[in-house]
Amino acid sequence: MKFCAACSMPLENETLIGLEKDDQSFCAYCVNEEKTVKSCEEIFEGGVQFFLSLDPSFTRSFAEKNVRKNMHSLPYWKNNTAPCLQGEIASDEEFAQILARLQG
């Protein structure tokens, strides 16, 4: 299975793929109307909003830390110094809470 290089969303079917470039696939949520990858800040905010939607008890700070952990793990963001990627990163235990919600 393919995963989005910018957010790690599973690309279970072709309709979820918004762009394929340089041997990387990007989901439709991480690609803008011009068919380019959205900015780090846009993808970061989308991830925060997605994580907040998983559980009403999650705080914004908790969601931000987990988005940073996720984005830092992706090769697409390894050399990116965007301000939104600077700051506290979730622990493995905190990230496990997010993964548990994703698995239902």
N, CA, C and O atoms as a Tinker XYZ file with bonds, in Angstrom:
   416  protein
     1  N      0.838000   -1.177000    0.000000    73     2
     2  CA     0.000000    0.000000    0.000000    64     1     3
     3  C      0.888000    1.247000    0.000000    63     2     4     5
     4  O      1.937000    1.286000    0.642000    81     3
     5  N      0.439000    2.252000   -0.732000    73     3     6
     6  CA     1.136000    3.537000   -0.753000    64     5     7
     7  C      0.640000    4.410000    0.393000    63     6     8     9
     8  O     -0.480000    4.254000    0.880000    81     7
     9  N      1.511000    5.339000    0.812000    73     7    10
    10  CA     1.164000    6.308000    1.842000    64     9    11
    11  C      1.549000    7.689000    1.350000    63    10    12    13
    12  O      2.501000    7.835000    0.583000    81    11
    13  N      0.817000    8.704000    1.785000    73    11    14
    14  CA     1.134000   10.079000    1.418000    64    13    15
    15  C      2.485000   10.463000    2.005000    63    14    16    17
    16  O      2.738000   10.274000    3.195000    81    15
    17  N      3.343000   11.001000    1.156000    73    15    18
    18  CA     4.689000   11.394000    1.589000    64    17    19
    19  C      4.674000   12.609000    2.507000    63    18    20    21
    20  O      5.656000   12.859000    3.206000    81    19
    21  N      3.581000   13.369000    2.521000    73    19    22
    22  CA     3.521000   14.594000    3.314000    64    21    23
    23  C      2.784000   14.432000    4.637000    63    22    24    25
    24  O      3.031000   15.189000    5.577000    81    23
    25  N      1.862000   13.435000    4.726000    73    23    26
    26  CA     1.099000   13.294000    5.972000    64    25    27
    27  C      0.978000   11.852000    6.457000    63    26    28    29
    28  O      0.528000   11.623000    7.580000    81    27
    29  N      1.361000   10.896000    5.656000    73    27    30
    30  CA     1.344000    9.458000    5.937000    64    29    31
    31  C     -0.044000    8.816000    5.847000    63    30    32    33
    32  O     -0.239000    7.693000    6.312000    81    31
    33  N     -0.991000    9.514000    5.261000    73    31    34
    34  CA    -2.321000    8.931000    5.072000    64    33    35
    35  C     -2.224000    7.739000    4.125000    63    34    36    37
    36  O     -1.557000    7.826000    3.094000    81    35
    37  N     -2.884000    6.620000    4.460000    73    35    38
    38  CA    -2.887000    5.480000    3.540000    64    37    39
    39  C     -3.618000    5.848000    2.247000    63    38    40    41
    40  O     -4.701000    6.432000    2.274000    81    39
    41  N     -3.015000    5.502000    1.142000    73    39    42
    42  CA    -3.619000    5.775000   -0.167000    64    41    43
    43  C     -4.212000    4.465000   -0.670000    63    42    44    45
    44  O     -3.665000    3.803000   -1.553000    81    43
    45  N     -5.352000    4.117000   -0.076000    73    43    46
    46  CA    -5.973000    2.817000   -0.305000    64    45    47
    47  C     -6.476000    2.623000   -1.724000    63    46    48    49
    48  O     -6.571000    1.495000   -2.208000    81    47
    49  N     -6.796000    3.718000   -2.385000    73    47    50
    50  CA    -7.246000    3.602000   -3.769000    64    49    51
    51  C     -6.780000    4.828000   -4.549000    63    50    52    53
    52  O     -6.373000    5.836000   -3.970000    81    51
    53  N     -6.848000    4.722000   -5.846000    73    51    54
    54  CA    -6.331000    5.772000   -6.729000    64    53    55
    55  C     -7.032000    7.119000   -6.548000    63    54    56    57
    56  O     -6.438000    8.157000   -6.840000    81    55
    57  N     -8.277000    7.128000   -6.075000    73    55    58
    58  CA    -8.999000    8.402000   -5.931000    64    57    59
    59  C     -8.417000    9.260000   -4.810000    63    58    60    61
    60  O     -8.649000   10.468000   -4.779000    81    59
    61  N     -7.673000    8.661000   -3.899000    73    59    62
    62  CA    -7.065000    9.423000   -2.808000    64    61    63
    63  C     -5.751000   10.074000   -3.213000    63    62    64    65
    64  O     -5.251000   10.952000   -2.509000    81    63
    65  N     -5.186000    9.652000   -4.340000    73    63    66
    66  CA    -3.902000   10.200000   -4.785000    64    65    67
    67  C     -4.132000   11.521000   -5.497000    63    66    68    69
    68  O     -4.846000   11.586000   -6.497000    81    67
    69  N     -3.518000   12.574000   -4.970000    73    67    70
    70  CA    -3.652000   13.897000   -5.567000    64    69    71
    71  C     -2.495000   14.239000   -6.484000    63    70    72    73
    72  O     -2.630000   15.077000   -7.375000    81    71
    73  N     -1.341000   13.583000   -6.267000    73    71    74
    74  CA    -0.152000   13.882000   -7.056000    64    73    75
    75  C      0.865000   12.765000   -6.871000    63    74    76    77
    76  O      1.035000   12.242000   -5.770000    81    75
    77  N      1.531000   12.410000   -7.945000    73    75    78
    78  CA     2.667000   11.500000   -7.884000    64    77    79
    79  C      3.839000   12.221000   -8.532000    63    78    80    81
    80  O      3.773000   12.638000   -9.688000    81    79
    81  N      4.924000   12.361000   -7.754000    73    79    82
    82  CA     6.058000   13.144000   -8.219000    64    81    83
    83  C      7.337000   12.600000   -7.591000    63    82    84    85
    84  O      7.383000   12.333000   -6.390000    81    83
    85  N      8.364000   12.438000   -8.401000    73    83    86
    86  CA     9.677000   12.001000   -7.902000    64    85    87
    87  C      9.568000   10.748000   -7.029000    63    86    88    89
    88  O     10.147000   10.688000   -5.944000    81    87
    89  N      8.835000    9.767000   -7.503000    73    87    90
    90  CA     8.649000    8.496000   -6.784000    64    89    91
    91  C      7.955000    8.659000   -5.435000    63    90    92    93
    92  O      8.072000    7.790000   -4.570000    81    91
    93  N      7.241000    9.756000   -5.250000    73    91    94
    94  CA     6.470000    9.972000   -4.030000    64    93    95
    95  C      5.019000   10.212000   -4.407000    63    94    96    97
    96  O      4.723000   10.801000   -5.447000    81    95
    97  N      4.120000    9.750000   -3.551000    73    95    98
    98  CA     2.689000    9.964000   -3.754000    64    97    99
    99  C      2.170000   10.874000   -2.656000    63    98   100   101
   100  O      2.606000   10.798000   -1.507000    81    99
   101  N      1.230000   11.735000   -3.028000    73    99   102
   102  CA     0.641000   12.683000   -2.087000    64   101   103
   103  C     -0.877000   12.549000   -2.143000    63   102   104   105
   104  O     -1.452000   12.394000   -3.221000    81   103
   105  N     -1.521000   12.606000   -0.990000    73   103   106
   106  CA    -2.980000   12.486000   -0.950000    64   105   107
   107  C     -3.632000   13.764000   -1.467000    63   106   108   109
   108  O     -3.002000   14.818000   -1.548000    81   107
   109  N     -4.889000   13.644000   -1.808000    73   107   110
   110  CA    -5.644000   14.780000   -2.326000    64   109   111
   111  C     -5.740000   15.911000   -1.306000    63   110   112   113
   112  O     -5.929000   17.065000   -1.690000    81   111
   113  N     -5.614000   15.605000   -0.017000    73   111   114
   114  CA    -5.701000   16.626000    1.024000    64   113   115
   115  C     -4.427000   17.475000    1.119000    63   114   116   117
   116  O     -4.466000   18.601000    1.615000    81   115
   117  N     -3.307000   16.937000    0.647000    73   115   118
   118  CA    -2.019000   17.637000    0.745000    64   117   119
   119  C     -1.617000   18.327000   -0.552000    63   118   120   121
   120  O     -0.514000   18.861000   -0.661000    81   119
   121  N     -2.510000   18.315000   -1.533000    73   119   122
   122  CA    -2.234000   18.909000   -2.840000    64   121   123
   123  C     -3.244000   20.023000   -3.082000    63   122   124   125
   124  O     -4.431000   19.867000   -2.795000    81   123
   125  N     -2.769000   21.148000   -3.611000    73   123   126
   126  CA    -3.677000   22.268000   -3.880000    64   125   127
   127  C     -4.262000   22.179000   -5.290000    63   126   128   129
   128  O     -3.988000   21.228000   -6.023000    81   127
   129  N     -5.053000   23.153000   -5.658000    73   127   130
   130  CA    -5.719000   23.160000   -6.964000    64   129   131
   131  C     -4.735000   23.199000   -8.129000    63   130   132   133
   132  O     -5.057000   22.746000   -9.228000    81   131
   133  N     -3.540000   23.735000   -7.896000    73   131   134
   134  CA    -2.516000   23.825000   -8.943000    64   133   135
   135  C     -1.739000   22.521000   -9.088000    63   134   136   137
   136  O     -0.795000   22.437000   -9.874000    81   135
   137  N     -2.137000   21.511000   -8.330000    73   135   138
   138  CA    -1.486000   20.193000   -8.337000    64   137   139
   139  C     -0.037000   20.268000   -7.854000    63   138   140   141
   140  O      0.845000   19.594000   -8.386000    81   139
   141  N      0.190000   21.103000   -6.832000    73   139   142
   142  CA     1.471000   21.126000   -6.147000    64   141   143
   143  C      1.213000   20.827000   -4.670000    63   142   144   145
   144  O      0.097000   20.994000   -4.178000    81   143
   145  N      2.240000   20.390000   -3.985000    73   143   146
   146  CA     2.094000   20.067000   -2.569000    64   145   147
   147  C      1.875000   21.356000   -1.785000    63   146   148   149
   148  O      2.572000   22.350000   -1.990000    81   147
   149  N      0.900000   21.323000   -0.887000    73   147   150
   150  CA     0.613000   22.481000   -0.044000    64   149   151
   151  C      1.806000   22.815000    0.836000    63   150   152   153
   152  O      2.738000   22.023000    0.970000    81   151
   153  N      1.764000   23.987000    1.427000    73   151   154
   154  CA     2.848000   24.411000    2.318000    64   153   155
   155  C      2.862000   23.552000    3.582000    63   154   156   157
   156  O      1.867000   22.924000    3.944000    81   155
   157  N      3.998000   23.548000    4.227000    73   155   158
   158  CA     4.144000   22.828000    5.482000    64   157   159
   159  C      3.089000   23.290000    6.491000    63   158   160   161
   160  O      2.485000   22.477000    7.192000    81   159
   161  N      2.883000   24.593000    6.551000    73   159   162
   162  CA     1.909000   25.144000    7.506000    64   161   163
   163  C      0.489000   24.648000    7.222000    63   162   164   165
   164  O     -0.257000   24.334000    8.149000    81   163
   165  N      0.122000   24.577000    5.953000    73   163   166
   166  CA    -1.224000   24.099000    5.597000    64   165   167
   167  C     -1.398000   22.628000    5.960000    63   166   168   169
   168  O     -2.431000   22.233000    6.501000    81   167
   169  N     -0.392000   21.827000    5.663000    73   167   170
   170  CA    -0.475000   20.400000    5.967000    64   169   171
   171  C     -0.440000   20.184000    7.475000    63   170   172   173
   172  O     -1.158000   19.333000    7.998000    81   171
   173  N      0.387000   20.946000    8.168000    73   171   174
   174  CA     0.459000   20.861000    9.628000    64   173   175
   175  C     -0.908000   21.159000   10.233000    63   174   176   177
   176  O     -1.390000   20.407000   11.080000    81   175
   177  N     -1.535000   22.254000    9.800000    73   175   178
   178  CA    -2.847000   22.632000   10.353000    64   177   179
   179  C     -3.903000   21.585000   10.029000    63   178   180   181
   180  O     -4.759000   21.286000   10.862000    81   179
   181  N     -3.847000   21.029000    8.832000    73   179   182
   182  CA    -4.786000   19.956000    8.478000    64   181   183
   183  C     -4.624000   18.752000    9.386000    63   182   184   185
   184  O     -5.608000   18.137000    9.795000    81   183
   185  N     -3.374000   18.416000    9.701000    73   183   186
   186  CA    -3.110000   17.305000   10.614000    64   185   187
   187  C     -3.617000   17.595000   12.018000    63   186   188   189
   188  O     -4.192000   16.723000   12.669000    81   187
   189  N     -3.406000   18.809000   12.478000    73   187   190
   190  CA    -3.896000   19.203000   13.807000    64   189   191
   191  C     -5.413000   19.067000   13.853000    63   190   192   193
   192  O     -5.956000   18.480000   14.789000    81   191
   193  N     -6.092000   19.601000   12.859000    73   191   194
   194  CA    -7.555000   19.533000   12.839000    64   193   195
   195  C     -8.045000   18.084000   12.768000    63   194   196   197
   196  O     -9.036000   17.728000   13.407000    81   195
   197  N     -7.352000   17.256000   11.993000    73   195   198
   198  CA    -7.735000   15.841000   11.906000    64   197   199
   199  C     -7.579000   15.164000   13.259000    63   198   200   201
   200  O     -8.489000   14.465000   13.705000    81   199
   201  N     -6.435000   15.360000   13.923000    73   199   202
   202  CA    -6.225000   14.733000   15.219000    64   201   203
   203  C     -7.230000   15.238000   16.255000    63   202   204   205
   204  O     -7.711000   14.460000   17.079000    81   203
   205  N     -7.546000   16.523000   16.220000    73   203   206
   206  CA    -8.544000   17.062000   17.152000    64   205   207
   207  C     -9.914000   16.436000   16.920000    63   206   208   209
   208  O    -10.691000   16.283000   17.862000    81   207
   209  N    -10.212000   16.079000   15.695000    73   207   210
   210  CA   -11.517000   15.472000   15.388000    64   209   211
   211  C    -11.626000   14.034000   15.884000    63   210   212   213
   212  O    -12.730000   13.497000   15.974000    81   211
   213  N    -10.511000   13.410000   16.204000    73   211   214
   214  CA   -10.536000   12.021000   16.660000    64   213   215
   215  C    -11.082000   11.857000   18.067000    63   214   216   217
   216  O    -11.690000   10.835000   18.387000    81   215
   217  N    -10.867000   12.863000   18.911000    73   215   218
   218  CA   -11.251000   12.752000   20.310000    64   217   219
   219  C    -11.422000   14.153000   20.885000    63   218   220   221
   220  O    -10.476000   14.941000   20.864000    81   219
   221  N    -12.601000   14.481000   21.396000    73   219   222
   222  CA   -12.823000   15.826000   21.931000    64   221   223
   223  C    -11.961000   16.159000   23.149000    63   222   224   225
   224  O    -11.849000   17.326000   23.523000    81   223
   225  N    -11.357000   15.159000   23.765000    73   223   226
   226  CA   -10.512000   15.437000   24.931000    64   225   227
   227  C     -9.090000   15.832000   24.525000    63   226   228   229
   228  O     -8.321000   16.294000   25.368000    81   227
   229  N     -8.729000   15.660000   23.261000    73   227   230
   230  CA    -7.394000   16.061000   22.812000    64   229   231
   231  C     -7.295000   17.581000   22.795000    63   230   232   233
   232  O     -8.193000   18.262000   22.300000    81   231
   233  N     -6.209000   18.107000   23.331000    73   231   234
   234  CA    -5.971000   19.551000   23.286000    64   233   235
   235  C     -5.209000   19.902000   22.008000    63   234   236   237
   236  O     -4.622000   19.033000   21.363000    81   235
   237  N     -5.226000   21.167000   21.659000    73   235   238
   238  CA    -4.485000   21.610000   20.485000    64   237   239
   239  C     -2.995000   21.326000   20.653000    63   238   240   241
   240  O     -2.337000   20.889000   19.709000    81   239
   241  N     -2.466000   21.570000   21.837000    73   239   242
   242  CA    -1.059000   21.323000   22.107000    64   241   243
   243  C     -0.715000   19.847000   21.885000    63   242   244   245
   244  O      0.310000   19.529000   21.282000    81   243
   245  N     -1.565000   18.962000   22.367000    73   243   246
   246  CA    -1.370000   17.519000   22.185000    64   245   247
   247  C     -1.392000   17.163000   20.701000    63   246   248   249
   248  O     -0.552000   16.395000   20.233000    81   247
   249  N     -2.348000   17.717000   19.966000    73   247   250
   250  CA    -2.444000   17.446000   18.529000    64   249   251
   251  C     -1.216000   17.967000   17.797000    63   250   252   253
   252  O     -0.675000   17.281000   16.930000    81   251
   253  N     -0.771000   19.175000   18.135000    73   251   254
   254  CA     0.409000   19.750000   17.476000    64   253   255
   255  C      1.648000   18.891000   17.704000    63   254   256   257
   256  O      2.408000   18.639000   16.769000    81   255
   257  N      1.856000   18.440000   18.935000    73   255   258
   258  CA     3.016000   17.596000   19.237000    64   257   259
   259  C      2.991000   16.315000   18.415000    63   258   260   261
   260  O      4.029000   15.853000   17.941000    81   259
   261  N      1.812000   15.749000   18.249000    73   259   262
   262  CA     1.683000   14.510000   17.498000    64   261   263
   263  C      1.849000   14.722000   16.001000    63   262   264   265
   264  O      2.414000   13.869000   15.316000    81   263
   265  N      1.365000   15.846000   15.485000    73   263   266
   266  CA     1.583000   16.153000   14.066000    64   265   267
   267  C      3.073000   16.338000   13.810000    63   266   268   269
   268  O      3.594000   15.853000   12.806000    81   267
   269  N      3.761000   17.035000   14.706000    73   267   270
   270  CA     5.209000   17.208000   14.545000    64   269   271
   271  C      5.919000   15.849000   14.525000    63   270   272   273
   272  O      6.785000   15.605000   13.684000    81   271
   273  N      5.548000   14.979000   15.450000    73   271   274
   274  CA     6.179000   13.651000   15.496000    64   273   275
   275  C      5.950000   12.922000   14.176000    63   274   276   277
   276  O      6.877000   12.338000   13.615000    81   275
   277  N      4.721000   12.957000   13.685000    73   275   278
   278  CA     4.398000   12.284000   12.432000    64   277   279
   279  C      5.171000   12.892000   11.264000    63   278   280   281
   280  O      5.781000   12.166000   10.478000    81   279
   281  N      5.149000   14.215000   11.148000    73   279   282
   282  CA     5.809000   14.866000   10.016000    64   281   283
   283  C      7.322000   14.690000   10.071000    63   282   284   285
   284  O      7.962000   14.534000    9.031000    81   283
   285  N      7.900000   14.712000   11.266000    73   283   286
   286  CA     9.351000   14.513000   11.392000    64   285   287
   287  C      9.764000   13.108000   10.964000    63   286   288   289
   288  O     10.918000   12.881000   10.598000    81   287
   289  N      8.830000   12.172000   11.010000    73   287   290
   290  CA     9.157000   10.790000   10.629000    64   289   291
   291  C      9.123000   10.569000    9.119000    63   290   292   293
   292  O      9.546000    9.518000    8.637000    81   291
   293  N      8.622000   11.552000    8.371000    73   291   294
   294  CA     8.455000   11.407000    6.929000    64   293   295
   295  C      9.632000   12.012000    6.174000    63   294   296   297
   296  O     10.016000   13.152000    6.438000    81   295
   297  N     10.207000   11.261000    5.239000    73   295   298
   298  CA    11.359000   11.777000    4.487000    64   297   299
   299  C     11.081000   13.110000    3.787000    63   298   300   301
   300  O     11.995000   13.917000    3.621000    81   299
   301  N      9.849000   13.349000    3.378000    73   299   302
   302  CA     9.521000   14.584000    2.670000    64   301   303
   303  C      9.845000   15.824000    3.504000    63   302   304   305
   304  O     10.182000   16.871000    2.951000    81   303
   305  N      9.745000   15.712000    4.827000    73   303   306
   306  CA     9.940000   16.860000    5.716000    64   305   307
   307  C     11.293000   16.857000    6.411000    63   306   308   309
   308  O     11.569000   17.776000    7.182000    81   307
   309  N     12.133000   15.888000    6.179000    73   307   310
   310  CA    13.403000   15.760000    6.906000    64   309   311
   311  C     14.256000   17.027000    6.871000    63   310   312   313
   312  O     14.867000   17.369000    7.883000    81   311
   313  N     14.318000   17.725000    5.757000    73   311   314
   314  CA    15.178000   18.912000    5.633000    64   313   315
   315  C     14.392000   20.213000    5.676000    63   314   316   317
   316  O     14.892000   21.254000    5.249000    81   315
   317  N     13.176000   20.163000    6.182000    73   315   318
   318  CA    12.340000   21.351000    6.224000    64   317   319
   319  C     12.494000   22.040000    7.577000    63   318   320   321
   320  O     12.406000   21.390000    8.620000    81   319
   321  N     12.719000   23.331000    7.563000    73   319   322
   322  CA    12.885000   24.080000    8.812000    64   321   323
   323  C     11.717000   25.025000    9.071000    63   322   324   325
   324  O     11.877000   26.044000    9.743000    81   323
   325  N     10.554000   24.692000    8.546000    73   323   326
   326  CA     9.378000   25.540000    8.738000    64   325   327
   327  C      9.104000   25.728000   10.232000    63   326   328   329
   328  O      9.265000   24.792000   11.016000    81   327
   329  N      8.690000   26.933000   10.626000    73   327   330
   330  CA     8.422000   27.205000   12.046000    64   329   331
   331  C      7.421000   26.238000   12.685000    63   330   332   333
   332  O      7.543000   25.914000   13.866000    81   331
   333  N      6.439000   25.779000   11.918000    73   331   334
   334  CA     5.436000   24.889000   12.510000    64   333   335
   335  C      6.027000   23.547000   12.927000    63   334   336   337
   336  O      5.445000   22.853000   13.761000    81   335
   337  N      7.171000   23.170000   12.364000    73   335   338
   338  CA     7.801000   21.902000   12.735000    64   337   339
   339  C      8.761000   22.059000   13.913000    63   338   340   341
   340  O      9.319000   21.077000   14.404000    81   339
   341  N      8.948000   23.297000   14.360000    73   339   342
   342  CA     9.794000   23.561000   15.523000    64   341   343
   343  C      8.907000   23.496000   16.760000    63   342   344   345
   344  O      7.773000   23.974000   16.738000    81   343
   345  N      9.402000   22.924000   17.807000    73   343   346
   346  CA     8.634000   22.859000   19.044000    64   345   347
   347  C      8.597000   21.454000   19.594000    63   346   348   349
   348  O      9.281000   20.551000   19.113000    81   347
   349  N      7.781000   21.296000   20.612000    73   347   350
   350  CA     7.703000   20.037000   21.334000    64   349   351
   351  C      7.150000   18.930000   20.441000    63   350   352   353
   352  O      6.239000   19.148000   19.643000    81   351
   353  N      7.720000   17.744000   20.595000    73   351   354
   354  CA     7.307000   16.569000   19.828000    64   353   355
   355  C      6.740000   15.541000   20.798000    63   354   356   357
   356  O      7.259000   15.364000   21.901000    81   355
   357  N      5.678000   14.868000   20.384000    73   355   358
   358  CA     5.019000   13.873000   21.226000    64   357   359
   359  C      5.962000   12.731000   21.576000    63   358   360   361
   360  O      6.859000   12.379000   20.810000    81   359
   361  N      5.735000   12.173000   22.739000    73   359   362
   362  CA     6.458000   10.969000   23.149000    64   361   363
   363  C      5.854000    9.770000   22.403000    63   362   364   365
   364  O      4.794000    9.880000   21.786000    81   363
   365  N      6.527000    8.657000   22.470000    73   363   366
   366  CA     5.989000    7.447000   21.843000    64   365   367
   367  C      4.649000    7.069000   22.470000    63   366   368   369
   368  O      3.755000    6.591000   21.773000    81   367
   369  N      4.505000    7.275000   23.756000    73   367   370
   370  CA     3.252000    6.954000   24.448000    64   369   371
   371  C      2.115000    7.863000   23.970000    63   370   372   373
   372  O      0.992000    7.406000   23.757000    81   371
   373  N      2.419000    9.149000   23.806000    73   371   374
   374  CA     1.395000   10.077000   23.324000    64   373   375
   375  C      0.988000    9.732000   21.887000    63   374   376   377
   376  O     -0.192000    9.783000   21.539000    81   375
   377  N      1.961000    9.388000   21.072000    73   375   378
   378  CA     1.660000    9.033000   19.688000    64   377   379
   379  C      0.833000    7.747000   19.638000    63   378   380   381
   380  O     -0.019000    7.588000   18.764000    81   379
   381  N      1.082000    6.840000   20.568000    73   379   382
   382  CA     0.302000    5.603000   20.634000    64   381   383
   383  C     -1.175000    5.904000   20.913000    63   382   384   385
   384  O     -2.050000    5.175000   20.447000    81   383
   385  N     -1.461000    6.975000   21.672000    73   383   386
   386  CA    -2.861000    7.361000   21.925000    64   385   387
   387  C     -3.548000    7.749000   20.624000    63   386   388   389
   388  O     -4.700000    7.385000   20.390000    81   387
   389  N     -2.843000    8.483000   19.786000    73   387   390
   390  CA    -3.403000    8.886000   18.483000    64   389   391
   391  C     -3.623000    7.644000   17.615000    63   390   392   393
   392  O     -4.682000    7.490000   17.007000    81   391
   393  N     -2.637000    6.772000   17.559000    73   391   394
   394  CA    -2.758000    5.573000   16.742000    64   393   395
   395  C     -3.916000    4.694000   17.204000    63   394   396   397
   396  O     -4.603000    4.087000   16.383000    81   395
   397  N     -4.131000    4.626000   18.505000    73   395   398
   398  CA    -5.247000    3.829000   19.041000    64   397   399
   399  C     -6.581000    4.382000   18.544000    63   398   400   401
   400  O     -7.484000    3.616000   18.208000    81   399
   401  N     -6.710000    5.696000   18.497000    73   399   402
   402  CA    -7.947000    6.317000   17.995000    64   401   403
   403  C     -8.136000    6.039000   16.504000    63   402   404   405
   404  O     -9.258000    5.837000   16.041000    81   403
   405  N     -7.038000    6.030000   15.763000    73   403   406
   406  CA    -7.117000    5.763000   14.335000    64   405   407
   407  C     -7.562000    4.338000   14.039000    63   406   408   409
   408  O     -8.214000    4.077000   13.029000    81   407
   409  N     -7.205000    3.424000   14.925000    73   407   410
   410  CA    -7.554000    2.027000   14.740000    64   409   411
   411  C     -8.928000    1.699000   15.282000    63   410   412   413
   412  O     -9.410000    0.574000   15.150000    81   411
   413  N     -9.555000    2.696000   15.895000    73   411   414
   414  CA   -10.939000    2.561000   16.326000    64   413   415
   415  C    -11.110000    1.898000   17.616000    63   414   416
   416  O    -12.237000    1.729000   18.080000    81   415
